[in-house]
């Protein structure tokens, strides 16, 4: 079952790759994170351009075991290129974690 969804700001489906061929290390608005939410077993990353990517939280054992309160205590790192949970000692980057997980699930 495909548990990953990526959408652009125009809300149409897109492939699980860096939009417009831009690498996350470029940290353009296309790939700059704006926030993160959880919906059941999905981690939903929100991008500055309005796009989202949803990945199965079971790919990240610390986040899977975390309480809802712990999951809410995150901060953006690297000018929006990643997310950090201090109390969980967990870091996810756009390029190496989120897009990699999305590709594995596709």
PDB file of C-alpha atoms in Angstrom:
ATOM      1  CA  UNK A   1       0.000   0.000   0.000  1.00  0.00           C
ATOM      2  CA  UNK A   2       1.364   3.396  -0.927  1.00  0.00           C
ATOM      3  CA  UNK A   3       1.395   5.512   2.214  1.00  0.00           C
ATOM      4  CA  UNK A   4       3.032   8.562   0.706  1.00  0.00           C
ATOM      5  CA  UNK A   5       1.385  11.556  -0.904  1.00  0.00           C
ATOM      6  CA  UNK A   6       3.090  14.611  -2.295  1.00  0.00           C
ATOM      7  CA  UNK A   7       1.167  17.571  -3.581  1.00  0.00           C
ATOM      8  CA  UNK A   8       2.213  20.896  -4.964  1.00  0.00           C
ATOM      9  CA  UNK A   9       0.708  24.229  -4.070  1.00  0.00           C
ATOM     10  CA  UNK A  10      -1.694  23.801  -6.966  1.00  0.00           C
ATOM     11  CA  UNK A  11      -2.941  20.649  -5.207  1.00  0.00           C
ATOM     12  CA  UNK A  12      -2.227  18.344  -8.147  1.00  0.00           C
ATOM     13  CA  UNK A  13      -0.271  15.144  -7.551  1.00  0.00           C
ATOM     14  CA  UNK A  14       3.443  15.221  -8.256  1.00  0.00           C
ATOM     15  CA  UNK A  15       6.178  12.638  -8.328  1.00  0.00           C
ATOM     16  CA  UNK A  16       8.167  11.889  -5.209  1.00  0.00           C
ATOM     17  CA  UNK A  17      11.228  13.835  -6.182  1.00  0.00           C
ATOM     18  CA  UNK A  18      12.464  17.306  -5.591  1.00  0.00           C
ATOM     19  CA  UNK A  19       9.998  19.661  -7.320  1.00  0.00           C
ATOM     20  CA  UNK A  20      11.349  21.241 -10.501  1.00  0.00           C
ATOM     21  CA  UNK A  21      14.555  19.220 -10.133  1.00  0.00           C
ATOM     22  CA  UNK A  22      15.719  21.379  -7.212  1.00  0.00           C
ATOM     23  CA  UNK A  23      17.713  19.634  -4.509  1.00  0.00           C
ATOM     24  CA  UNK A  24      16.760  20.134  -0.867  1.00  0.00           C
ATOM     25  CA  UNK A  25      20.236  21.443  -0.154  1.00  0.00           C
ATOM     26  CA  UNK A  26      19.295  24.485  -2.259  1.00  0.00           C
ATOM     27  CA  UNK A  27      16.548  25.228   0.326  1.00  0.00           C
ATOM     28  CA  UNK A  28      14.383  27.112  -2.114  1.00  0.00           C
ATOM     29  CA  UNK A  29      10.798  27.935  -1.167  1.00  0.00           C
ATOM     30  CA  UNK A  30       9.872  24.761  -3.071  1.00  0.00           C
ATOM     31  CA  UNK A  31      11.565  22.687  -0.353  1.00  0.00           C
ATOM     32  CA  UNK A  32      11.633  24.955   2.699  1.00  0.00           C
ATOM     33  CA  UNK A  33       9.565  23.474   5.507  1.00  0.00           C
ATOM     34  CA  UNK A  34       6.897  25.582   7.158  1.00  0.00           C
ATOM     35  CA  UNK A  35       5.677  23.052   9.708  1.00  0.00           C
ATOM     36  CA  UNK A  36       4.680  19.518  10.526  1.00  0.00           C
ATOM     37  CA  UNK A  37       1.452  17.851  11.624  1.00  0.00           C
ATOM     38  CA  UNK A  38       0.394  14.321  12.456  1.00  0.00           C
ATOM     39  CA  UNK A  39      -2.760  12.578  11.264  1.00  0.00           C
ATOM     40  CA  UNK A  40      -3.053   9.075  12.651  1.00  0.00           C
ATOM     41  CA  UNK A  41       0.000   7.156  11.453  1.00  0.00           C
ATOM     42  CA  UNK A  42       1.017   9.888   8.996  1.00  0.00           C
ATOM     43  CA  UNK A  43       3.590  12.639   9.454  1.00  0.00           C
ATOM     44  CA  UNK A  44       2.571  15.532   7.221  1.00  0.00           C
ATOM     45  CA  UNK A  45       5.320  17.991   6.332  1.00  0.00           C
ATOM     46  CA  UNK A  46       4.093  21.388   5.107  1.00  0.00           C
ATOM     47  CA  UNK A  47       6.283  23.433   2.769  1.00  0.00           C
ATOM     48  CA  UNK A  48       6.564  27.202   2.431  1.00  0.00           C
ATOM     49  CA  UNK A  49       5.133  27.006  -1.096  1.00  0.00           C
ATOM     50  CA  UNK A  50       1.956  25.321   0.197  1.00  0.00           C
ATOM     51  CA  UNK A  51       2.925  21.796  -0.830  1.00  0.00           C
ATOM     52  CA  UNK A  52       2.801  18.828   1.525  1.00  0.00           C
ATOM     53  CA  UNK A  53       4.328  15.398   1.836  1.00  0.00           C
ATOM     54  CA  UNK A  54       2.910  12.647   4.038  1.00  0.00           C
ATOM     55  CA  UNK A  55       4.995   9.698   5.198  1.00  0.00           C
ATOM     56  CA  UNK A  56       4.267   6.751   7.452  1.00  0.00           C
ATOM     57  CA  UNK A  57       5.369   7.669  10.981  1.00  0.00           C
ATOM     58  CA  UNK A  58       6.320   3.998  11.547  1.00  0.00           C
ATOM     59  CA  UNK A  59       9.473   4.722   9.537  1.00  0.00           C
ATOM     60  CA  UNK A  60      10.651   6.791  12.509  1.00  0.00           C
ATOM     61  CA  UNK A  61      10.454   4.654  15.690  1.00  0.00           C
ATOM     62  CA  UNK A  62      11.043   7.571  18.063  1.00  0.00           C
ATOM     63  CA  UNK A  63       8.160   9.513  16.548  1.00  0.00           C
ATOM     64  CA  UNK A  64       5.980   6.408  16.448  1.00  0.00           C
ATOM     65  CA  UNK A  65       6.492   5.852  20.204  1.00  0.00           C
ATOM     66  CA  UNK A  66       6.165   9.545  21.085  1.00  0.00           C
ATOM     67  CA  UNK A  67       3.126  10.959  22.823  1.00  0.00           C
ATOM     68  CA  UNK A  68       1.009  13.559  21.016  1.00  0.00           C
ATOM     69  CA  UNK A  69       2.478  16.205  23.340  1.00  0.00           C
ATOM     70  CA  UNK A  70       6.052  15.161  22.444  1.00  0.00           C
ATOM     71  CA  UNK A  71       5.242  15.188  18.724  1.00  0.00           C
ATOM     72  CA  UNK A  72       3.996  18.776  19.003  1.00  0.00           C
ATOM     73  CA  UNK A  73       7.308  20.017  20.455  1.00  0.00           C
ATOM     74  CA  UNK A  74       9.316  20.438  17.254  1.00  0.00           C
ATOM     75  CA  UNK A  75      11.292  23.251  15.697  1.00  0.00           C
ATOM     76  CA  UNK A  76      12.570  23.963  12.211  1.00  0.00           C
ATOM     77  CA  UNK A  77      16.314  23.684  11.657  1.00  0.00           C
ATOM     78  CA  UNK A  78      18.654  24.654   8.841  1.00  0.00           C
ATOM     79  CA  UNK A  79      16.493  27.519   7.554  1.00  0.00           C
ATOM     80  CA  UNK A  80      13.607  25.117   7.010  1.00  0.00           C
ATOM     81  CA  UNK A  81      15.605  22.220   5.575  1.00  0.00           C
ATOM     82  CA  UNK A  82      14.753  19.974   8.541  1.00  0.00           C
ATOM     83  CA  UNK A  83      12.732  19.377  11.697  1.00  0.00           C
ATOM     84  CA  UNK A  84      14.081  18.710  15.203  1.00  0.00           C
ATOM     85  CA  UNK A  85      12.397  17.175  18.271  1.00  0.00           C
ATOM     86  CA  UNK A  86      14.647  17.955  21.249  1.00  0.00           C
ATOM     87  CA  UNK A  87      12.964  15.628  23.758  1.00  0.00           C
ATOM     88  CA  UNK A  88      13.046  12.730  21.270  1.00  0.00           C
ATOM     89  CA  UNK A  89      16.574  13.372  19.946  1.00  0.00           C
ATOM     90  CA  UNK A  90      15.097  13.128  16.432  1.00  0.00           C
ATOM     91  CA  UNK A  91      16.011  15.119  13.333  1.00  0.00           C
ATOM     92  CA  UNK A  92      14.435  14.759   9.894  1.00  0.00           C
ATOM     93  CA  UNK A  93      15.739  16.544   6.827  1.00  0.00           C
ATOM     94  CA  UNK A  94      13.750  17.188   3.676  1.00  0.00           C
ATOM     95  CA  UNK A  95      16.190  15.544   1.313  1.00  0.00           C
ATOM     96  CA  UNK A  96      17.645  12.692   3.358  1.00  0.00           C
ATOM     97  CA  UNK A  97      14.645  11.689   5.460  1.00  0.00           C
ATOM     98  CA  UNK A  98      11.318  12.842   4.089  1.00  0.00           C
ATOM     99  CA  UNK A  99      11.946  12.406   0.355  1.00  0.00           C
ATOM    100  CA  UNK A 100      13.920   9.191   0.925  1.00  0.00           C
ATOM    101  CA  UNK A 101      11.038   7.708   2.944  1.00  0.00           C
ATOM    102  CA  UNK A 102       8.576   8.842   0.317  1.00  0.00           C
ATOM    103  CA  UNK A 103      10.572   7.112  -2.425  1.00  0.00           C
ATOM    104  CA  UNK A 104      10.749   3.849  -0.425  1.00  0.00           C
ATOM    105  CA  UNK A 105       6.983   3.862   0.094  1.00  0.00           C
ATOM    106  CA  UNK A 106       6.193   4.566  -3.569  1.00  0.00           C
TER     107      UNK A 106
END
